[in-house]
Amino acid sequence: MSTKSVFSTMLNSLVPISQLNQGKASKIIDSLGPDDIKIIVKNNEPMAAIVPISRFSQLIEAEESLKEK
């Protein structure tokens, strides 16, 4: 993936918290693809992430696998 593509993907993943406050949470969640992650930004700082449950399950499994080592 090119640097421009990575940068574009990162920018597209940022969601201002004001959008959640304006009732757009459902739209944001519906827009998630299976590997997408949305980063919630408050006062220009990342505060939280929204991930599809399938991706969240993968992250939990990876964490458990690392703990076993």
CSV table of N, CA and C in Angstrom, one decimal:
chain,number,residue,atom,x,y,z
A,1,MET,N,0.8,-1.2,0.0
A,1,MET,CA,0.0,0.0,0.0
A,1,MET,C,0.9,1.2,0.0
A,2,SER,N,0.6,2.2,-0.8
A,2,SER,CA,1.4,3.4,-0.9
A,2,SER,C,1.2,4.3,0.3
A,3,THR,N,2.1,5.2,0.5
A,3,THR,CA,2.0,6.1,1.6
A,3,THR,C,0.8,7.0,1.5
A,4,LYS,N,0.5,7.4,0.3
A,4,LYS,CA,-0.7,8.2,0.0
A,4,LYS,C,-2.0,7.5,0.4
A,5,SER,N,-2.0,6.2,0.0
A,5,SER,CA,-3.1,5.3,0.3
A,5,SER,C,-3.3,5.1,1.8
A,6,VAL,N,-2.2,4.9,2.5
A,6,VAL,CA,-2.3,4.7,4.0
A,6,VAL,C,-2.8,6.0,4.6
A,7,PHE,N,-2.3,7.1,4.2
A,7,PHE,CA,-2.7,8.4,4.8
A,7,PHE,C,-4.2,8.7,4.5
A,8,SER,N,-4.6,8.4,3.3
A,8,SER,CA,-6.0,8.6,3.0
A,8,SER,C,-6.9,7.6,3.8
A,9,THR,N,-6.5,6.4,4.0
A,9,THR,CA,-7.3,5.5,4.8
A,9,THR,C,-7.3,5.9,6.2
A,10,MET,N,-6.2,6.4,6.8
A,10,MET,CA,-6.2,6.9,8.1
A,10,MET,C,-7.1,8.1,8.3
A,11,LEU,N,-7.1,9.1,7.4
A,11,LEU,CA,-7.9,10.2,7.4
A,11,LEU,C,-9.4,9.8,7.4
A,12,ASN,N,-9.7,8.9,6.5
A,12,ASN,CA,-11.1,8.4,6.4
A,12,ASN,C,-11.6,7.7,7.6
A,13,SER,N,-10.7,7.2,8.4
A,13,SER,CA,-11.2,6.5,9.6
A,13,SER,C,-11.5,7.4,10.8
A,14,LEU,N,-11.1,8.7,10.7
A,14,LEU,CA,-11.4,9.7,11.8
A,14,LEU,C,-12.8,10.2,11.8
A,15,VAL,N,-13.4,10.2,13.0
A,15,VAL,CA,-14.8,10.6,13.1
A,15,VAL,C,-14.9,11.6,14.3
A,16,PRO,N,-15.2,12.8,14.0
A,16,PRO,CA,-15.4,13.8,15.1
A,16,PRO,C,-16.5,13.4,16.1
A,17,ILE,N,-16.3,13.5,17.3
A,17,ILE,CA,-17.3,13.1,18.3
A,17,ILE,C,-18.6,13.9,18.1
A,18,SER,N,-18.5,15.1,17.5
A,18,SER,CA,-19.7,15.9,17.2
A,18,SER,C,-20.7,15.1,16.3
A,19,GLN,N,-20.1,14.3,15.4
A,19,GLN,CA,-21.0,13.5,14.5
A,19,GLN,C,-21.9,12.5,15.3
A,20,LEU,N,-21.3,11.9,16.4
A,20,LEU,CA,-22.0,11.0,17.2
A,20,LEU,C,-23.1,11.8,18.0
A,21,ASN,N,-22.7,13.0,18.5
A,21,ASN,CA,-23.7,13.9,19.2
A,21,ASN,C,-24.8,14.3,18.3
A,22,GLN,N,-24.6,14.4,17.0
A,22,GLN,CA,-25.7,14.8,16.1
A,22,GLN,C,-26.5,13.7,15.6
A,23,GLY,N,-26.4,12.5,16.2
A,23,GLY,CA,-27.3,11.4,15.9
A,23,GLY,C,-26.8,10.6,14.7
A,24,LYS,N,-25.5,10.7,14.3
A,24,LYS,CA,-25.0,10.0,13.1
A,24,LYS,C,-24.3,8.7,13.5
A,25,ALA,N,-24.4,8.2,14.7
A,25,ALA,CA,-23.8,7.0,15.1
A,25,ALA,C,-24.2,5.8,14.3
A,26,SER,N,-25.5,5.7,14.0
A,26,SER,CA,-26.0,4.5,13.2
A,26,SER,C,-25.5,4.5,11.8
A,27,LYS,N,-25.4,5.7,11.2
A,27,LYS,CA,-24.8,5.8,9.9
A,27,LYS,C,-23.4,5.4,9.8
A,28,ILE,N,-22.6,5.9,10.9
A,28,ILE,CA,-21.2,5.5,11.0
A,28,ILE,C,-21.0,4.0,11.1
A,29,ILE,N,-21.8,3.4,12.0
A,29,ILE,CA,-21.7,2.0,12.2
A,29,ILE,C,-22.1,1.2,11.0
A,30,ASP,N,-23.1,1.7,10.3
A,30,ASP,CA,-23.6,1.0,9.1
A,30,ASP,C,-22.5,1.1,8.0
A,31,SER,N,-21.7,2.1,8.0
A,31,SER,CA,-20.7,2.3,6.9
A,31,SER,C,-19.4,1.4,7.2
A,32,LEU,N,-19.3,0.7,8.3
A,32,LEU,CA,-18.2,-0.1,8.6
A,32,LEU,C,-18.1,-1.3,7.7
A,33,GLY,N,-17.0,-1.6,7.1
A,33,GLY,CA,-16.7,-2.8,6.4
A,33,GLY,C,-16.1,-3.8,7.4
A,34,PRO,N,-16.0,-5.1,7.1
A,34,PRO,CA,-15.5,-6.1,8.0
A,34,PRO,C,-14.1,-5.8,8.6
A,35,ASP,N,-13.3,-5.1,7.9
A,35,ASP,CA,-12.0,-4.8,8.4
A,35,ASP,C,-11.8,-3.3,8.8
A,36,ASP,N,-12.8,-2.5,8.7
A,36,ASP,CA,-12.7,-1.1,9.0
A,36,ASP,C,-12.6,-0.8,10.5
A,37,ILE,N,-12.0,0.3,10.8
A,37,ILE,CA,-12.0,0.8,12.2
A,37,ILE,C,-12.2,2.3,12.1
A,38,LYS,N,-13.1,2.8,12.9
A,38,LYS,CA,-13.3,4.3,13.0
A,38,LYS,C,-12.8,4.8,14.3
A,39,ILE,N,-12.0,5.8,14.2
A,39,ILE,CA,-11.4,6.4,15.4
A,39,ILE,C,-12.2,7.7,15.8
A,40,ILE,N,-12.7,7.7,17.0
A,40,ILE,CA,-13.5,8.8,17.5
A,40,ILE,C,-12.5,9.9,18.0
A,41,VAL,N,-12.6,11.1,17.5
A,41,VAL,CA,-11.7,12.2,17.9
A,41,VAL,C,-12.5,13.2,18.6
A,42,LYS,N,-11.9,13.6,19.8
A,42,LYS,CA,-12.5,14.7,20.6
A,42,LYS,C,-11.4,15.7,20.9
A,43,ASN,N,-11.6,17.0,20.5
A,43,ASN,CA,-10.6,18.0,20.7
A,43,ASN,C,-9.3,17.7,20.0
A,44,ASN,N,-9.5,17.1,18.8
A,44,ASN,CA,-8.3,16.7,17.9
A,44,ASN,C,-7.5,15.6,18.5
A,45,GLU,N,-8.0,14.8,19.5
A,45,GLU,CA,-7.3,13.7,20.0
A,45,GLU,C,-8.1,12.5,19.9
A,46,PRO,N,-7.4,11.3,19.5
A,46,PRO,CA,-8.2,10.1,19.4
A,46,PRO,C,-8.6,9.7,20.8
A,47,MET,N,-9.9,9.3,21.0
A,47,MET,CA,-10.4,9.0,22.3
A,47,MET,C,-11.0,7.5,22.4
A,48,ALA,N,-11.4,7.0,21.2
A,48,ALA,CA,-12.1,5.7,21.2
A,48,ALA,C,-12.1,5.1,19.8
A,49,ALA,N,-12.5,3.9,19.7
A,49,ALA,CA,-12.5,3.2,18.4
A,49,ALA,C,-13.8,2.5,18.2
A,50,ILE,N,-14.3,2.5,17.0
A,50,ILE,CA,-15.5,1.6,16.7
A,50,ILE,C,-15.0,0.6,15.7
A,51,VAL,N,-15.2,-0.7,16.1
A,51,VAL,CA,-14.8,-1.8,15.2
A,51,VAL,C,-15.9,-2.8,15.0
A,52,PRO,N,-16.0,-3.4,13.9
A,52,PRO,CA,-17.1,-4.5,13.7
A,52,PRO,C,-16.8,-5.6,14.8
A,53,ILE,N,-17.8,-6.2,15.2
A,53,ILE,CA,-17.7,-7.3,16.2
A,53,ILE,C,-16.8,-8.4,15.7
A,54,SER,N,-16.8,-8.7,14.4
A,54,SER,CA,-15.9,-9.8,13.9
A,54,SER,C,-14.4,-9.4,14.1
A,55,ARG,N,-14.1,-8.1,13.8
A,55,ARG,CA,-12.7,-7.7,14.0
A,55,ARG,C,-12.4,-7.6,15.5
A,56,PHE,N,-13.3,-7.2,16.3
A,56,PHE,CA,-13.1,-7.2,17.8
A,56,PHE,C,-12.8,-8.6,18.3
A,57,SER,N,-13.5,-9.6,17.8
A,57,SER,CA,-13.3,-11.0,18.2
A,57,SER,C,-11.9,-11.4,17.8
A,58,GLN,N,-11.4,-11.0,16.6
A,58,GLN,CA,-10.1,-11.4,16.1
A,58,GLN,C,-9.0,-10.7,17.1
A,59,LEU,N,-9.3,-9.5,17.5
A,59,LEU,CA,-8.3,-8.8,18.4
A,59,LEU,C,-8.2,-9.5,19.7
A,60,ILE,N,-9.4,-9.9,20.2
A,60,ILE,CA,-9.4,-10.7,21.5
A,60,ILE,C,-8.7,-12.0,21.4
A,61,GLU,N,-8.9,-12.7,20.3
A,61,GLU,CA,-8.2,-14.0,20.1
A,61,GLU,C,-6.7,-13.8,20.0
A,62,ALA,N,-6.3,-12.8,19.3
A,62,ALA,CA,-4.9,-12.5,19.2
A,62,ALA,C,-4.3,-12.2,20.5
A,63,GLU,N,-5.0,-11.4,21.3
A,63,GLU,CA,-4.5,-11.0,22.7
A,63,GLU,C,-4.4,-12.3,23.5
A,64,GLU,N,-5.3,-13.1,23.5
A,64,GLU,CA,-5.3,-14.4,24.3
A,64,GLU,C,-4.2,-15.3,23.8
A,65,SER,N,-3.9,-15.3,22.5
A,65,SER,CA,-2.8,-16.1,22.0
A,65,SER,C,-1.5,-15.6,22.5
A,66,LEU,N,-1.3,-14.3,22.5
A,66,LEU,CA,-0.1,-13.7,23.0
A,66,LEU,C,0.1,-13.9,24.5
A,67,LYS,N,-0.9,-13.9,25.2
A,67,LYS,CA,-0.8,-14.2,26.7
A,67,LYS,C,-0.4,-15.6,27.0
A,68,GLU,N,-0.7,-16.5,26.1
A,68,GLU,CA,-0.4,-17.9,26.3
A,68,GLU,C,1.1,-18.2,26.1
A,69,LYS,N,1.8,-17.3,25.4
A,69,LYS,CA,3.2,-17.5,25.0
A,69,LYS,C,4.1,-17.1,26.1
